[in-house]
Structures are given as C-alpha cells and as structure tokens.
Coordinates of C-alpha atoms in Angstrom, one line a residue:
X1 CA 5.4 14.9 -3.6
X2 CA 3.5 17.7 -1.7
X3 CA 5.2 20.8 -1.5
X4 CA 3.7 24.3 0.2
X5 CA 5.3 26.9 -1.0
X6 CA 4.8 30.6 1.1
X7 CA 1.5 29.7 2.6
X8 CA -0.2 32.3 4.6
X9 CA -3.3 31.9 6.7
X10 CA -5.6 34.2 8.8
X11 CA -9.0 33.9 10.3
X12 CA -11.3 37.2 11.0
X13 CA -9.5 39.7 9.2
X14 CA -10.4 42.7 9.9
X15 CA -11.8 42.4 12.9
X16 CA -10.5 42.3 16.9
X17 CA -10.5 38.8 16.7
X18 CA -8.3 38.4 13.9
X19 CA -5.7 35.7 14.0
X20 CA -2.9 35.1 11.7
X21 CA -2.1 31.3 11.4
X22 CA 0.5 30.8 9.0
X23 CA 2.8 33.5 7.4
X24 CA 5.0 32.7 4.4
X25 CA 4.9 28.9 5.5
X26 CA 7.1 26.4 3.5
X27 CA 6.8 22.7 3.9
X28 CA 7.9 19.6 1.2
X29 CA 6.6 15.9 2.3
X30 CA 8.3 13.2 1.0
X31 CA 7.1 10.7 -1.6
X32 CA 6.0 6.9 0.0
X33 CA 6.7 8.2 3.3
X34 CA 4.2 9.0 6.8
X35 CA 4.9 12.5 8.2
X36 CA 3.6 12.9 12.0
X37 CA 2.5 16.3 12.4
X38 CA 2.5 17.4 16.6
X39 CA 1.9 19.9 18.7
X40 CA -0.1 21.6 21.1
X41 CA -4.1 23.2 20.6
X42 CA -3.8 25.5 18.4
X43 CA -0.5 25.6 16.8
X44 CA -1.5 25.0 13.0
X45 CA -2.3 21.1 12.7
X46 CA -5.8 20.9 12.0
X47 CA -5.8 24.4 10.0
X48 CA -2.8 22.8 7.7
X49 CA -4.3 19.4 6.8
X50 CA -7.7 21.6 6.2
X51 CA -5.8 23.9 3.5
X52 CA -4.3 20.6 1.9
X53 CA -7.5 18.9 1.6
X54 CA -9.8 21.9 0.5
X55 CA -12.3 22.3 2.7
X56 CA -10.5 25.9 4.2
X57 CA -9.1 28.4 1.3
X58 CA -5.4 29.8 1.4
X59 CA -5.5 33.6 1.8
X60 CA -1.9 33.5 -0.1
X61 CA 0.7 30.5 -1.2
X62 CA 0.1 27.7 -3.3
X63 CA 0.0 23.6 -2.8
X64 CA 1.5 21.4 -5.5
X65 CA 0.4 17.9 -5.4
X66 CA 3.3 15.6 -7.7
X67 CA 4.0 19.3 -9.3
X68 CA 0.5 20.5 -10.0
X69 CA -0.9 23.5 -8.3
X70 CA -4.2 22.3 -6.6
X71 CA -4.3 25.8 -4.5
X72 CA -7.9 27.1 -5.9
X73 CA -9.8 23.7 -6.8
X74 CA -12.3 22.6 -4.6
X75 CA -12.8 20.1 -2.0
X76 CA -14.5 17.4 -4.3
X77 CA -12.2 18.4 -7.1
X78 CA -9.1 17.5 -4.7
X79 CA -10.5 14.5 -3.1
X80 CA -9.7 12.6 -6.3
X81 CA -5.9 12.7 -5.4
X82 CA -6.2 13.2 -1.4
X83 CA -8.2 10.3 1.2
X84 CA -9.0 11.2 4.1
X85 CA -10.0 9.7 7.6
X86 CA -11.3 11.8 10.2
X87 CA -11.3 12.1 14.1
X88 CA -15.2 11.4 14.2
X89 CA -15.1 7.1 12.9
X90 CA -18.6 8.6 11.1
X91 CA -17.0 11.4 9.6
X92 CA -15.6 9.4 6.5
X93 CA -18.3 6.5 5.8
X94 CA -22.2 6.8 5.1
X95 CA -23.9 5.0 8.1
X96 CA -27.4 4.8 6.9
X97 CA -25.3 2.5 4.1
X98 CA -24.7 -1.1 4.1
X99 CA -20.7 -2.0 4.5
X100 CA -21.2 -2.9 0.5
X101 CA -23.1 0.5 -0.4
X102 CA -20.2 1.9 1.5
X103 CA -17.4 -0.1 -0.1
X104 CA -18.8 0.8 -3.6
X105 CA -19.2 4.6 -3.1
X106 CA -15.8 4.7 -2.0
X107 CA -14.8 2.5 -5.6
X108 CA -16.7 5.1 -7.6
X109 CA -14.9 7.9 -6.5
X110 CA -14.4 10.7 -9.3
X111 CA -16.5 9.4 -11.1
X112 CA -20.4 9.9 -12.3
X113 CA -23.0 7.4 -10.8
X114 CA -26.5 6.9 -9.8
X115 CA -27.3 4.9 -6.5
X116 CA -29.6 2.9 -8.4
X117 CA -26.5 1.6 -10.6
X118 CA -24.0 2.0 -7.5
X119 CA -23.5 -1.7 -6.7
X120 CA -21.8 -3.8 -9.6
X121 CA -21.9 -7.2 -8.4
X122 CA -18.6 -8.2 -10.2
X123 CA -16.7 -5.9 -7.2
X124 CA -18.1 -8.1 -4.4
X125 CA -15.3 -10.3 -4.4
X126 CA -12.9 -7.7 -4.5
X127 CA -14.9 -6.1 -1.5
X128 CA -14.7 -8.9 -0.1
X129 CA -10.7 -9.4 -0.1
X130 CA -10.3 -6.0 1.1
X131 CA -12.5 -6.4 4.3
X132 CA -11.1 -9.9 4.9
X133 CA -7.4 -8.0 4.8
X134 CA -8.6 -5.9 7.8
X135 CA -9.3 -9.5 10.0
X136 CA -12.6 -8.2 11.7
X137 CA -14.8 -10.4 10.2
X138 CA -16.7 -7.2 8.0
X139 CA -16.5 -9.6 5.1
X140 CA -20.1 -11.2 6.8
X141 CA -21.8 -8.6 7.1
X142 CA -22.1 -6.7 3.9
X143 CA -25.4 -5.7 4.2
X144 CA -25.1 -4.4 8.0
X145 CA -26.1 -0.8 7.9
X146 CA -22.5 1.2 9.0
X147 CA -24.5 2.6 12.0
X148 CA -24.6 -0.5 13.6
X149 CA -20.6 -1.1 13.4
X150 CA -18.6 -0.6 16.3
X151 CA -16.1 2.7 16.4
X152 CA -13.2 0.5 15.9
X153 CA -15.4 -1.4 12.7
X154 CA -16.2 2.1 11.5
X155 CA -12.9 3.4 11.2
X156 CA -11.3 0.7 9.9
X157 CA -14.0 0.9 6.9
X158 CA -13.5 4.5 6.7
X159 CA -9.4 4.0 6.2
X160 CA -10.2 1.4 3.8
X161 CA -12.5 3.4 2.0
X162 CA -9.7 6.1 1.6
X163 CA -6.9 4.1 0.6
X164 CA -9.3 1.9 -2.2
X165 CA -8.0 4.3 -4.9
X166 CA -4.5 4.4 -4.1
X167 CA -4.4 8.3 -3.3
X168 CA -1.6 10.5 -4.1
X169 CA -1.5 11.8 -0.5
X170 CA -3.4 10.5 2.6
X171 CA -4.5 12.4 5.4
X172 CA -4.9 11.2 9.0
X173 CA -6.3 13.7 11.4
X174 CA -6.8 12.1 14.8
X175 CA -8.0 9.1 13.3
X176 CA -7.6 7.0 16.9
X177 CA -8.5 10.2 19.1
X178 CA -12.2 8.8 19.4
X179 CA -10.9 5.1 20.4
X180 CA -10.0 3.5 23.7
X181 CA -7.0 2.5 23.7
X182 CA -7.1 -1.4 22.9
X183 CA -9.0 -0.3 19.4
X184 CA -6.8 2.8 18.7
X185 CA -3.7 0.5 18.8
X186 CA -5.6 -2.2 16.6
X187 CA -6.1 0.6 14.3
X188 CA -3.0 2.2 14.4
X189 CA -1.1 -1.4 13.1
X190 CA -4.1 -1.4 10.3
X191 CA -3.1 2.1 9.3
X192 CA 0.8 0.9 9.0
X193 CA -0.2 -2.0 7.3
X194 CA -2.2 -0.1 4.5
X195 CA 0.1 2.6 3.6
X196 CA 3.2 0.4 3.6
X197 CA 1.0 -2.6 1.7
X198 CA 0.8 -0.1 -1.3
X199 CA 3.3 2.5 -0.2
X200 CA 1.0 5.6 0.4
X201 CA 2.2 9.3 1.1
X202 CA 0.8 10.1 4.6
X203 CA 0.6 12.5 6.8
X204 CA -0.5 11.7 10.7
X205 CA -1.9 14.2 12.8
X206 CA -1.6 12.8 16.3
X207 CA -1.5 13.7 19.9
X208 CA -0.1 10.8 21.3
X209 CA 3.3 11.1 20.9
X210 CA 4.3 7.5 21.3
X211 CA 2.2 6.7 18.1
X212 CA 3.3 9.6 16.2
X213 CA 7.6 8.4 16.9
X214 CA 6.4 4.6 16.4
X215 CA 4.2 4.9 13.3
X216 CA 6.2 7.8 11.1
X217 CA 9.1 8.1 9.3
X218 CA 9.4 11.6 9.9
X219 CA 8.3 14.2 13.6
X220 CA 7.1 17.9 12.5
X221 CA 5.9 19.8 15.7
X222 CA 3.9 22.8 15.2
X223 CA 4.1 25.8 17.3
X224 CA 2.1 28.9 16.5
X225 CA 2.2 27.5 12.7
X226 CA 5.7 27.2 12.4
X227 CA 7.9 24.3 12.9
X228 CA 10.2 24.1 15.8
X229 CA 11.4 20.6 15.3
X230 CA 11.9 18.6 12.1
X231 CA 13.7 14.9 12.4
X232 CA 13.5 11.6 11.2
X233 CA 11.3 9.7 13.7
X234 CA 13.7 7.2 14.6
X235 CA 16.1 10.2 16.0
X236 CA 13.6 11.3 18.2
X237 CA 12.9 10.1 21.9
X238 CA 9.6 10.6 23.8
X239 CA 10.8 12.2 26.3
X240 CA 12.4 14.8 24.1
X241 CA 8.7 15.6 22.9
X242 CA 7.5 16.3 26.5
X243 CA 10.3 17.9 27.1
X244 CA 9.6 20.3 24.2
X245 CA 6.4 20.7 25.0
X246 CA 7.0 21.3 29.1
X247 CA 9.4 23.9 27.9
X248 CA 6.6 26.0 25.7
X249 CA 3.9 25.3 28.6
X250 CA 6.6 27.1 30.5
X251 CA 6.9 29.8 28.2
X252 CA 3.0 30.5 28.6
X253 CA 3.0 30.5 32.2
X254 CA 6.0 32.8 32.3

C-alpha cells in the first residue's frame, strides 16, 4: 500500500554539521495493517513519518501511496490521502474552535469552503455518532471551545478528526507521549478500535515498547535509519526490545 523505494535523506549538506539520515532506504507497509516503528533518538522515526506526510522533502527516492508517486506534492496536497495525529494533543485540532467547528473542518477536508458556510447542520447527527463512539461524553459539548478540553479529550478529537475521511494511510507519531499513563492507555484502545472499526493502514511511532508489540501487527526498529529488526508483533517479546536496545547503548559506550 505504501511503498519507499531508494530513499535518501540528509540535513545541512554542505556544511560541518551535515548528516546523512537515510541512504538508498527501502520500505513496503502492508495494506489494513498497523506498523510500529521503534527505536532510539535519533535513528530515523520522526524524519521517516515527516517525508511520508510532506512537511520535509526527499533529497532522492520516491513514495508511492496505492501505486501513485506522491514524492514532490505538497503537504496539503498529501493530506487528502494521509491523517495524522501528533505528539502535541493541540497539534492536530483548532482550539480556539468549538468541538463542532472542529468536527466539520475535519469533514471538509480537500475540499473548498468558507467558515461562514463551514457548519452544515444536516452533519450534526453524524458528529454526533462519532463523538458518542469515543464514550467521553464530547457529544454535550459541541460548542465547548477545544482549548478547554482535557489532553486525553483533545486527542481523542484530533484521532477522530484524522480518521473521518477514511485515509489511505494513517500516521501516529507519539500520539500518547504527552499523556499520563491512565489516559495514554484509554487512548491507545480508542486508536485500535478506530483503525480496526474501518480497517485503516497505520503506522505507530512509539516509544513504549509494550504498546508498540500490543497494538501492531508488525515491530520495525530503526537504528541510524536503517532497520535492524523486522517481525510480526506477535513474534516479538519485550524483553527482546530492551535487549536490543541495551546491546546498541553498549555499542555507544564502547
């Protein structure tokens, strides 16, 4: 479904501070399926899920999206086939909004609109469903500026928001990073739920590695942007990942 095909990657050429992220990097993600990318700062994560979605160019390579090459469009031109929910729960909603102002920029995306005609009222029930779905009671307070929601409230909205269209490809990038743990894990079963409910390409950046085995199908871990381990997530243990990763801190040291 995504396929990257000889990516390569660098950051200030030409200079003494030039660093070379990917080189001729090759990686196919599976159709209906959630990849967990892992690994340590630095390795490649954030800089990967950046090229897929746009918003940092390719020096080289190409990205094909269900076979088509979306390699030199832009950001806003990608985000028609690619949702996104980010680290920061403020990152992916408008909290000066209402949850319903919200909820209805998220329906209009890709296409042209005015704020003044951005509210249809023949969508609030189906606003409505959706928010009830999530079971935090956001179905009451449609007009409650976003700034005024909780993190946990904010970034269940946001992965709502992302997943309204039924993307080709969804991208996670530390979505529960921000969270204590008790609203991370709340999220985390939303986040299965959705992509399951309508069976959404995903792929998970995470550094809790307990999340990443439990909620994939499928481990990458990143090293220096190249993969050093590829499994199905049921095949992989916990305490193989630490032991991975203990083995490279070693390496460092050394």
């Amino acid at each position: 479904m995504l396929r990257i095909e000889n990516l390569s990657k660098s950051f200030n050429i030409g200079t003494d501070n030039e660093i070379s992220i990917f080189n001729n990097f090759n990686l196919e993600i599976e159709e209906n399926k959630c990849t967990a990318i892992i690994g340590s700062n630095g390795c490649g994560k954030s800089t990967l899920l950046n090229v897929i979605g746009g918003s940092i160019p390719i020096d080289q390579g190409q990205i094909l999206i269900k076979g088509k090459d979306v390699s030199k469009l832009r950001e806003e031109q990608r985000a028609i086939h690619i949702g996104r929910v980010y680290q920061n729960p403020s990152m992916g909603v408008s909290p000066s909004l209402t949850i319903l102002e919200n909820m209805s920029l998220a329906d209009k995306k890709g296409q042209k609109f005015t704020l003044k005609k951005l509210i249809k009222k023949g969508n609030v029930d189906k606003y409505v469903k959706l928010l009830k779905d999530l079971d935090l009671g956001l179905e009451n307070k449609l007009d409650t500026k976003v700034k005024f929601l909780s993190g946990g409230q904010r970034q269940s909205l946001s992965l709502l928001m992302a997943t309204m269209k039924l993307p080709d490809l969804l991208l996670l990038d530390e979505h529960t990073a921000a969270l204590d743990p008790k609203t991370s894990n709340v999220i985390m079963k939303k986040t299965k739920e959705l992509i399951e409910k309508y069976s959404i390409t995903t792929i998970m950046i995470s550094h809790n590695m307990r999340d990443a085995i439990e909620y994939s199908d499928r481990i990458i871990m990143l090293d220096k942007g190249q993969i050093v381990l590829d499994k199905p997530s049921i095949n992989v243990t916990e305490k193989e990942l630490i032991e991975i990763y203990r083995a490279k801190l070693d390496q460092i040291v050394a």
